Amino acid sequence: MDADARRALAARILERSPADATEAIVTSDHRALTRFTHELIHQNVDIENVAIRVRAIVDGRTGVASTNATGERAIETVVARAIEIAAFAPHGIDVPSLAGPADVTPPGGAYVDATANATAAERANVASAIFEQAVAGGCWCSGYVTTSSSGVTIATTAGADVSFDGTECGANVKMTAGDSTGFAERYAGDAGVLDGTALGARAAQKARSSADPVTVDPGEWTVILEPPAFGELVMFLAGHFSAQSYHEGSSFLTERLGERVMGSGVTIRDDYAHPLHPGAPFDWEGTPKQRVALIENGVANAVVTDSAWSRKLNRPNTGHGLPAPNAQGPYPLDLVVEPGRESLDELIAGTKRGLLVTRLWYTRIVDQRKTILTGMTRDGTFLIEDGRLTRGVRNLRFNQSLVDALETCTFSSEQRRTGGYSYALVTPAVKFDRFAFASSTDY
């Protein structure tokens, strides 16, 4: 369903709503996934869906209902259900002000036809190139190749009418050797950049290089985290930049705006127009999204807001609303960590003794307010001695405050897009002067 068709559907919803005010969100998604293991494709998934979400305001009460049916009867039913739900909602509490007309421009490169129309055969070709590298490197591999396109249209009785279409693709590769593993990934908007040969070779090289790993003592180490590893940590900072968590006291930023909270080399932005991760220029309320400097040169600069929290805190609406209702409040979906001046190779060369970490897993929160996280290294951990990667290291468990670690750190000059099932962001590699490992493993 293209933008014109979504607009027509949203208009039909608004026309049929007798509510005092109505918001219609129409989304269309086409997501495809090719999974593989042991050099065989074992699963292909191809899903298309159109969904409608209606928010109705009646006499100061709000109701939300949704459906993925688009016929006339379905529209009448979902509108009626939203109005019925509103009748049971509290009166006059956080009544939303629906977005009005806005002029928004999608960032360049957000939609690529070749990605939207990618076939299972094209994804299989990427996987096949990965398989060749596994065989050549004496490994076996597992992972996936994915392509997707999505569109959203938001219209309100207050006059909002905005649409966005975007594409995404990615490949995630794990190579397993005798007693070691290696990892590589690539995420982008253009499926043409997915190079199975390069990804397979990188993952296989890490697996081979980390063979016969040694055990090192836990404790504080100088650590270099590659983007997949550091991104896994940065993702846990996102909620701290919400006006809701800031106000309620669960953010490390609470009562610290304007103060230095990290090292002076740290700048973190929310930027929907970054060329490595271009996204929607408006939020889920239809409000134009602002590009926000959250941390600037180590100083806590801002939090993000939506319409409700903008009113509550008397701050500008930065356009970071999520679909209503939600328990998270406003949220930054496009985090970008600014790069440094040294390459990753230079960061390694400048390290007398330390660890290089490719990837993390099982990362969990220990203390939300203090940003203490725990988790494990995975798929390529290496010992650095006298500026060189010398051998593989058995995995370790970390227990570390991320904000404390960012007090003394250096970023590489190369930014990469990284992500997982629930997030996507842009970051360079990072070198921490002090990073605490609590224990080691036997694998």
Short mmCIF file of C-alpha atoms in Angstrom, two decimals:
data_model
loop_
_atom_site.label_atom_id
_atom_site.label_comp_id
_atom_site.label_asym_id
_atom_site.label_seq_id
_atom_site.Cartn_x
_atom_site.Cartn_y
_atom_site.Cartn_z
CA MET A 1 0.00 0.00 0.00
CA ASP A 2 1.60 3.27 -1.09
CA ALA A 3 1.21 6.66 0.56
CA ASP A 4 -1.76 7.71 -1.58
CA ALA A 5 -3.67 4.55 -0.69
CA ARG A 6 -2.87 5.00 3.01
CA ARG A 7 -4.03 8.62 2.87
CA ALA A 8 -7.30 7.58 1.25
CA LEU A 9 -7.84 4.95 3.94
CA ALA A 10 -7.05 7.44 6.73
CA ALA A 11 -9.50 9.93 5.23
CA ARG A 12 -12.26 7.29 5.26
CA ILE A 13 -11.59 6.67 8.95
CA LEU A 14 -11.81 10.36 9.86
CA GLU A 15 -14.99 10.80 7.82
CA ARG A 16 -16.70 8.00 9.73
CA SER A 17 -15.74 9.15 13.23
CA PRO A 18 -18.31 11.13 15.22
CA ALA A 19 -15.78 11.71 18.03
CA ASP A 20 -14.83 15.24 19.13
CA ALA A 21 -11.34 14.62 17.68
CA THR A 22 -9.84 11.64 15.90
CA GLU A 23 -6.39 10.45 14.89
CA ALA A 24 -5.89 7.74 12.27
CA ILE A 25 -2.59 5.90 11.79
CA VAL A 26 -2.27 3.58 8.81
CA THR A 27 0.84 1.43 8.47
CA SER A 28 1.89 -0.93 5.70
CA ASP A 29 4.74 -3.40 6.08
CA HIS A 30 6.47 -5.98 3.90
CA ARG A 31 9.14 -7.91 5.80
CA ALA A 32 11.16 -10.83 4.48
CA LEU A 33 13.73 -12.95 6.30
CA THR A 34 16.02 -15.75 5.14
CA ARG A 35 17.59 -17.80 7.94
CA PHE A 36 20.44 -20.27 7.56
CA THR A 37 22.60 -22.66 9.54
CA HIS A 38 25.31 -25.17 8.65
CA GLU A 39 25.49 -23.66 5.14
CA LEU A 40 21.83 -24.39 4.40
CA ILE A 41 18.84 -22.07 4.20
CA HIS A 42 16.24 -23.58 6.51
CA GLN A 43 13.60 -20.85 6.70
CA ASN A 44 12.10 -18.16 4.50
CA VAL A 45 9.55 -15.77 5.99
CA ASP A 46 7.60 -13.23 3.92
CA ILE A 47 4.96 -11.11 5.66
CA GLU A 48 2.78 -8.30 4.38
CA ASN A 49 0.40 -6.42 6.63
CA VAL A 50 -1.69 -3.26 6.74
CA ALA A 51 -2.81 -1.98 10.12
CA ILE A 52 -5.16 0.76 11.29
CA ARG A 53 -4.92 2.50 14.65
CA VAL A 54 -7.64 4.92 15.74
CA ARG A 55 -7.42 7.34 18.67
CA ALA A 56 -10.76 8.96 19.52
CA ILE A 57 -11.35 11.79 22.00
CA VAL A 58 -14.88 12.16 23.36
CA ASP A 59 -15.80 14.61 26.12
CA GLY A 60 -12.24 14.73 27.46
CA ARG A 61 -11.79 10.95 27.40
CA THR A 62 -9.49 9.00 25.08
CA GLY A 63 -9.86 5.55 23.54
CA VAL A 64 -7.55 3.66 21.18
CA ALA A 65 -8.41 0.65 19.01
CA SER A 66 -6.68 -1.11 16.14
CA THR A 67 -7.28 -3.67 13.39
CA ASN A 68 -5.58 -5.07 10.31
CA ALA A 69 -8.81 -5.31 8.32
CA THR A 70 -9.47 -2.46 5.88
CA GLY A 71 -13.03 -2.96 4.61
CA GLU A 72 -15.87 -0.54 5.28
CA ARG A 73 -17.34 -2.67 8.03
CA ALA A 74 -13.94 -3.03 9.69
CA ILE A 75 -13.45 0.74 9.64
CA GLU A 76 -16.84 1.34 11.23
CA THR A 77 -16.10 -1.31 13.86
CA VAL A 78 -12.67 -0.01 14.86
CA VAL A 79 -13.94 3.58 15.10
CA ALA A 80 -16.89 2.46 17.22
CA ARG A 81 -14.58 0.42 19.48
CA ALA A 82 -12.24 3.39 20.06
CA ILE A 83 -15.21 5.55 21.02
CA GLU A 84 -16.58 2.84 23.30
CA ILE A 85 -13.21 2.48 25.03
CA ALA A 86 -13.10 6.25 25.52
CA ALA A 87 -16.35 6.06 27.48
CA PHE A 88 -14.57 3.95 30.13
CA ALA A 89 -11.43 6.12 30.29
CA PRO A 90 -10.75 8.68 33.05
CA HIS A 91 -12.13 12.12 32.31
CA GLY A 92 -9.82 15.05 31.65
CA ILE A 93 -6.55 13.23 32.48
CA ASP A 94 -3.73 13.79 29.97
CA VAL A 95 -6.15 14.64 27.18
CA PRO A 96 -3.98 14.70 24.04
CA SER A 97 -3.84 17.65 21.68
CA LEU A 98 -3.83 16.13 18.21
CA ALA A 99 -1.25 17.30 15.70
CA GLY A 100 -2.19 19.86 13.08
CA PRO A 101 -0.82 20.57 9.60
CA ALA A 102 2.94 20.27 9.23
CA ASP A 103 5.50 20.49 6.45
CA VAL A 104 7.88 17.52 6.66
CA THR A 105 10.54 16.30 4.24
CA PRO A 106 11.85 12.72 4.33
CA PRO A 107 15.66 12.48 4.47
CA GLY A 108 17.49 11.32 1.36
CA GLY A 109 18.11 7.60 0.95
CA ALA A 110 15.30 6.51 3.24
CA TYR A 111 13.56 4.47 0.52
CA VAL A 112 15.32 2.27 -2.04
CA ASP A 113 13.24 0.47 -4.67
CA ALA A 114 15.74 -2.39 -4.97
CA THR A 115 15.36 -3.16 -1.26
CA ALA A 116 11.59 -2.93 -1.30
CA ASN A 117 11.44 -5.34 -4.24
CA ALA A 118 14.23 -7.70 -3.14
CA THR A 119 13.49 -11.37 -3.78
CA ALA A 120 14.20 -14.54 -1.85
CA ALA A 121 16.71 -15.44 -4.58
CA GLU A 122 18.65 -12.22 -3.95
CA ARG A 123 18.80 -12.90 -0.22
CA ALA A 124 19.88 -16.48 -1.00
CA ASN A 125 22.73 -15.13 -3.13
CA VAL A 126 24.04 -13.17 -0.14
CA ALA A 127 23.74 -16.27 2.03
CA SER A 128 25.48 -18.40 -0.60
CA ALA A 129 28.48 -16.08 -0.61
CA ILE A 130 28.65 -16.41 3.18
CA PHE A 131 28.53 -20.21 2.86
CA GLU A 132 31.52 -20.15 0.50
CA GLN A 133 33.58 -18.29 3.09
CA ALA A 134 32.54 -20.74 5.80
CA VAL A 135 33.74 -23.70 3.74
CA ALA A 136 36.95 -21.93 2.76
CA GLY A 137 37.67 -21.05 6.38
CA GLY A 138 36.90 -24.46 7.83
CA CYS A 139 33.91 -23.14 9.80
CA TRP A 140 30.17 -23.58 9.87
CA CYS A 141 27.89 -20.58 9.88
CA SER A 142 24.48 -19.41 11.06
CA GLY A 143 22.57 -16.18 10.71
CA TYR A 144 20.10 -14.37 8.50
CA VAL A 145 19.59 -11.98 5.60
CA THR A 146 16.59 -9.64 5.78
CA THR A 147 14.94 -7.00 3.63
CA SER A 148 11.89 -4.89 4.41
CA SER A 149 9.84 -1.89 3.41
CA SER A 150 7.40 0.00 5.56
CA GLY A 151 5.15 3.01 5.34
CA VAL A 152 3.15 5.12 7.77
CA THR A 153 0.48 7.77 7.29
CA ILE A 154 -0.92 9.85 10.15
CA ALA A 155 -4.00 12.02 9.74
CA THR A 156 -6.05 13.90 12.31
CA THR A 157 -9.22 15.94 12.39
CA ALA A 158 -6.95 18.84 13.45
CA GLY A 159 -5.42 18.81 9.97
CA ALA A 160 -2.35 16.60 10.21
CA ASP A 161 -1.58 14.63 7.03
CA VAL A 162 1.95 13.20 6.92
CA SER A 163 3.42 10.09 5.29
CA PHE A 164 6.74 8.31 5.18
CA ASP A 165 8.07 5.24 3.38
CA GLY A 166 11.38 3.58 4.22
CA THR A 167 13.40 0.45 3.55
CA GLU A 168 15.82 -1.56 5.65
CA CYS A 169 18.04 -4.57 5.12
CA GLY A 170 20.60 -6.49 7.08
CA ALA A 171 22.79 -9.54 7.36
CA ASN A 172 23.96 -11.14 10.59
CA VAL A 173 26.65 -13.85 10.48
CA LYS A 174 28.18 -16.10 13.13
CA MET A 175 31.02 -18.44 12.18
CA THR A 176 31.90 -21.37 14.43
CA ALA A 177 35.30 -23.07 14.36
CA GLY A 178 36.54 -25.84 16.65
CA ASP A 179 36.67 -23.90 19.92
CA SER A 180 36.00 -20.34 18.83
CA THR A 181 33.47 -18.15 17.04
CA GLY A 182 33.43 -14.94 15.01
CA PHE A 183 30.77 -12.39 14.08
CA ALA A 184 30.01 -9.83 11.40
CA GLU A 185 26.96 -7.73 10.51
CA ARG A 186 25.77 -5.09 8.06
CA TYR A 187 22.62 -2.98 8.22
CA ALA A 188 21.53 -0.36 5.70
CA GLY A 189 18.65 0.95 3.64
CA ASP A 190 20.04 -0.28 0.32
CA ALA A 191 20.22 -4.06 -0.12
CA GLY A 192 22.87 -3.55 -2.78
CA VAL A 193 25.49 -3.00 -0.08
CA LEU A 194 25.00 -6.46 1.48
CA ASP A 195 28.26 -8.21 0.60
CA GLY A 196 28.08 -11.83 1.72
CA THR A 197 31.68 -12.50 0.75
CA ALA A 198 33.04 -9.65 2.90
CA LEU A 199 30.78 -10.49 5.84
CA GLY A 200 31.58 -14.18 5.71
CA ALA A 201 35.30 -13.54 5.41
CA ARG A 202 35.30 -11.15 8.38
CA ALA A 203 33.36 -13.52 10.64
CA ALA A 204 35.50 -16.50 9.61
CA GLN A 205 38.71 -14.57 10.17
CA LYS A 206 37.60 -13.67 13.71
CA ALA A 207 36.69 -17.30 14.41
CA ARG A 208 40.05 -18.58 13.19
CA SER A 209 42.06 -15.85 14.94
CA SER A 210 40.44 -16.53 18.30
CA ALA A 211 41.14 -20.27 18.24
CA ASP A 212 42.58 -21.94 21.34
CA PRO A 213 41.50 -19.02 23.58
CA VAL A 214 43.28 -18.26 26.85
CA THR A 215 41.73 -17.34 30.19
CA VAL A 216 42.48 -13.89 31.59
CA ASP A 217 41.79 -12.66 35.09
CA PRO A 218 38.65 -10.57 35.65
CA GLY A 219 38.99 -7.04 36.95
CA GLU A 220 39.39 -3.61 35.38
CA TRP A 221 40.70 -3.66 31.82
CA THR A 222 41.34 -1.26 29.01
CA VAL A 223 38.68 -2.39 26.54
CA ILE A 224 37.88 -1.60 22.92
CA LEU A 225 34.29 -2.36 21.94
CA GLU A 226 33.48 -2.64 18.25
CA PRO A 227 30.15 -1.06 17.13
CA PRO A 228 28.01 -4.22 17.59
CA ALA A 229 29.23 -4.49 21.19
CA PHE A 230 29.03 -0.80 22.06
CA GLY A 231 25.64 -0.44 20.36
CA GLU A 232 24.29 -3.13 22.68
CA LEU A 233 25.17 -0.83 25.60
CA VAL A 234 24.11 2.48 24.04
CA MET A 235 20.66 1.03 23.43
CA PHE A 236 20.13 0.93 27.20
CA LEU A 237 20.75 4.68 27.43
CA ALA A 238 17.83 5.56 25.13
CA GLY A 239 15.15 5.48 27.81
CA HIS A 240 17.18 7.84 30.00
CA PHE A 241 16.66 10.61 27.43
CA SER A 242 12.86 10.43 27.77
CA ALA A 243 11.18 13.39 29.47
CA GLN A 244 9.07 10.87 31.38
CA SER A 245 12.02 8.99 32.92
CA TYR A 246 13.74 12.32 33.56
CA HIS A 247 10.71 13.65 35.44
CA GLU A 248 9.96 10.43 37.31
CA GLY A 249 13.56 10.05 38.51
CA SER A 250 14.62 6.82 36.78
CA SER A 251 17.08 8.61 34.46
CA PHE A 252 20.71 9.36 35.28
CA LEU A 253 19.96 12.81 33.83
CA THR A 254 17.36 13.68 36.48
CA GLU A 255 18.17 17.13 37.93
CA ARG A 256 21.44 17.15 35.96
CA LEU A 257 20.58 18.98 32.74
CA GLY A 258 23.32 21.50 32.04
CA GLU A 259 25.91 19.50 33.99
CA ARG A 260 28.85 17.50 32.67
CA VAL A 261 27.85 13.84 33.05
CA MET A 262 30.40 12.14 30.74
CA GLY A 263 33.82 12.77 29.25
CA SER A 264 34.20 15.90 27.11
CA GLY A 265 34.64 13.78 23.99
CA VAL A 266 31.14 12.29 24.21
CA THR A 267 28.38 13.70 22.00
CA ILE A 268 25.15 11.71 21.54
CA ARG A 269 22.37 12.94 19.27
CA ASP A 270 18.98 11.78 18.14
CA ASP A 271 19.08 12.34 14.39
CA TYR A 272 16.40 10.91 12.11
CA ALA A 273 18.24 12.28 9.05
CA HIS A 274 21.65 10.67 9.60
CA PRO A 275 22.73 9.18 6.24
CA LEU A 276 23.51 5.77 7.78
CA HIS A 277 20.03 5.51 9.31
CA PRO A 278 17.52 7.88 7.67
CA GLY A 279 14.08 7.63 9.22
CA ALA A 280 10.67 9.27 9.51
CA PRO A 281 10.73 13.07 9.86
CA PHE A 282 7.76 12.96 12.24
CA ASP A 283 6.76 10.99 15.31
CA TRP A 284 3.79 8.69 15.96
CA GLU A 285 1.63 11.70 16.76
CA GLY A 286 2.36 13.34 13.40
CA THR A 287 4.55 16.04 14.96
CA PRO A 288 7.72 17.05 13.05
CA LYS A 289 10.72 15.39 14.64
CA GLN A 290 13.57 17.58 15.84
CA ARG A 291 17.25 16.61 15.62
CA VAL A 292 18.33 16.83 19.26
CA ALA A 293 21.78 17.02 20.85
CA LEU A 294 21.17 14.94 23.99
CA ILE A 295 24.75 14.89 25.30
CA GLU A 296 27.06 17.55 23.88
CA ASN A 297 30.77 17.41 24.70
CA GLY A 298 29.92 15.47 27.83
CA VAL A 299 27.23 17.89 29.04
CA ALA A 300 23.61 16.78 29.57
CA ASN A 301 21.92 19.02 27.04
CA ALA A 302 18.32 17.87 26.53
CA VAL A 303 15.62 15.23 26.86
CA VAL A 304 13.04 14.37 24.21
CA THR A 305 9.34 15.14 24.56
CA ASP A 306 5.96 14.41 23.00
CA SER A 307 2.79 16.51 23.16
CA ALA A 308 1.85 15.38 26.68
CA TRP A 309 5.29 15.78 28.27
CA SER A 310 5.87 19.03 26.44
CA ARG A 311 2.85 20.44 28.27
CA LYS A 312 3.72 18.84 31.61
CA LEU A 313 7.29 20.16 31.70
CA ASN A 314 6.67 23.36 29.73
CA ARG A 315 9.35 22.37 27.24
CA PRO A 316 9.27 22.41 23.42
CA ASN A 317 7.75 19.36 21.74
CA THR A 318 10.71 17.62 20.07
CA GLY A 319 8.46 15.19 18.15
CA HIS A 320 9.38 11.92 19.85
CA GLY A 321 5.97 10.48 20.65
CA LEU A 322 5.29 6.75 20.44
CA PRO A 323 1.95 5.20 19.45
CA ALA A 324 -0.65 5.86 22.15
CA PRO A 325 -1.15 4.52 24.67
CA ASN A 326 2.33 3.61 25.87
CA ALA A 327 4.07 3.36 29.22
CA GLN A 328 7.45 4.71 28.07
CA GLY A 329 6.54 8.28 27.21
CA PRO A 330 8.60 9.98 24.50
CA TYR A 331 11.55 8.01 23.15
CA PRO A 332 14.60 8.66 20.91
CA LEU A 333 14.55 6.09 18.09
CA ASP A 334 17.53 7.38 16.09
CA LEU A 335 20.52 7.60 18.42
CA VAL A 336 23.86 8.64 16.92
CA VAL A 337 27.18 8.64 18.80
CA GLU A 338 29.59 11.12 17.23
CA PRO A 339 32.96 9.72 16.06
CA GLY A 340 36.46 10.57 17.19
CA ARG A 341 39.67 11.17 15.23
CA GLU A 342 41.57 7.87 15.44
CA SER A 343 40.83 4.78 13.40
CA LEU A 344 40.02 1.49 15.10
CA ASP A 345 43.47 0.21 14.11
CA GLU A 346 45.04 3.26 15.77
CA LEU A 347 43.07 2.68 18.96
CA ILE A 348 44.40 -0.88 19.04
CA ALA A 349 47.94 0.25 18.24
CA GLY A 350 47.82 2.72 21.14
CA THR A 351 46.83 0.07 23.69
CA LYS A 352 49.64 -1.47 25.76
CA ARG A 353 47.49 -4.24 27.20
CA GLY A 354 43.74 -4.66 26.85
CA LEU A 355 40.87 -6.51 25.24
CA LEU A 356 39.05 -6.12 21.93
CA VAL A 357 35.39 -7.16 22.11
CA THR A 358 33.42 -7.90 18.94
CA ARG A 359 29.98 -8.44 20.40
CA LEU A 360 27.99 -8.74 23.65
CA TRP A 361 24.98 -10.82 24.64
CA TYR A 362 22.57 -11.36 27.53
CA THR A 363 23.01 -7.71 28.44
CA ARG A 364 20.71 -6.72 31.28
CA ILE A 365 20.13 -3.80 33.67
CA VAL A 366 21.50 -4.13 37.21
CA ASP A 367 20.81 -0.55 38.36
CA GLN A 368 18.73 1.68 36.11
CA ARG A 369 19.58 5.04 37.67
CA LYS A 370 23.31 4.32 37.84
CA THR A 371 23.31 2.72 34.32
CA ILE A 372 25.00 -0.41 35.68
CA LEU A 373 24.75 -3.19 33.10
CA THR A 374 25.81 -6.81 33.08
CA GLY A 375 26.35 -9.24 30.23
CA MET A 376 28.84 -11.44 28.40
CA THR A 377 31.38 -11.03 25.64
CA ARG A 378 30.73 -13.17 22.57
CA ASP A 379 31.95 -14.25 19.13
CA GLY A 380 35.41 -12.74 19.06
CA THR A 381 37.22 -11.50 22.18
CA PHE A 382 40.94 -10.81 21.74
CA LEU A 383 43.93 -9.96 23.88
CA ILE A 384 45.81 -6.78 22.93
CA GLU A 385 49.50 -6.72 23.80
CA ASP A 386 51.86 -3.92 22.81
CA GLY A 387 49.39 -2.57 20.28
CA ARG A 388 48.65 -5.89 18.53
CA LEU A 389 45.90 -8.47 18.65
CA THR A 390 47.78 -11.55 19.87
CA ARG A 391 45.23 -14.29 20.57
CA GLY A 392 41.67 -15.16 21.48
CA VAL A 393 40.37 -14.85 25.02
CA ARG A 394 37.73 -16.92 26.77
CA ASN A 395 34.56 -14.94 27.33
CA LEU A 396 34.05 -12.76 30.37
CA ARG A 397 31.07 -11.33 32.28
CA PHE A 398 31.07 -7.58 32.79
CA ASN A 399 29.39 -5.51 35.50
CA GLN A 400 29.83 -1.84 34.68
CA SER A 401 28.18 1.56 34.86
CA LEU A 402 28.06 2.83 31.29
CA VAL A 403 28.02 6.49 32.33
CA ASP A 404 31.11 5.90 34.49
CA ALA A 405 32.88 4.15 31.61
CA LEU A 406 32.10 7.06 29.31
CA GLU A 407 33.97 9.38 31.65
CA THR A 408 37.31 8.30 30.18
CA CYS A 409 36.90 7.03 26.65
CA THR A 410 38.01 7.56 23.06
CA PHE A 411 35.92 6.95 19.94
CA SER A 412 37.10 5.66 16.59
CA SER A 413 36.67 7.75 13.46
CA GLU A 414 34.46 5.21 11.64
CA GLN A 415 30.74 5.20 12.36
CA ARG A 416 28.68 2.09 11.68
CA ARG A 417 24.99 1.29 11.78
CA THR A 418 24.28 -1.53 14.20
CA GLY A 419 21.16 -3.00 15.72
CA GLY A 420 19.13 -5.86 17.07
CA TYR A 421 15.54 -7.04 17.20
CA SER A 422 14.37 -3.92 19.03
CA TYR A 423 16.78 -1.12 18.14
CA ALA A 424 18.94 0.47 15.47
CA LEU A 425 21.56 3.16 15.99
CA VAL A 426 24.79 4.63 14.62
CA THR A 427 28.03 4.48 16.57
CA PRO A 428 31.82 4.22 16.22
CA ALA A 429 33.95 1.79 18.17
CA VAL A 430 34.94 2.97 21.64
CA LYS A 431 38.00 2.54 23.83
CA PHE A 432 37.32 2.57 27.58
CA ASP A 433 40.26 3.18 29.88
CA ARG A 434 38.53 1.22 32.65
CA PHE A 435 35.89 -1.46 32.16
CA ALA A 436 35.07 -3.95 34.90
CA PHE A 437 34.81 -7.70 34.33
CA ALA A 438 33.36 -9.68 37.21
CA SER A 439 34.22 -13.24 36.14
CA SER A 440 35.61 -15.39 33.36
CA THR A 441 34.21 -18.51 31.67
CA ASP A 442 35.57 -21.80 30.35
CA TYR A 443 34.46 -21.17 26.74
#
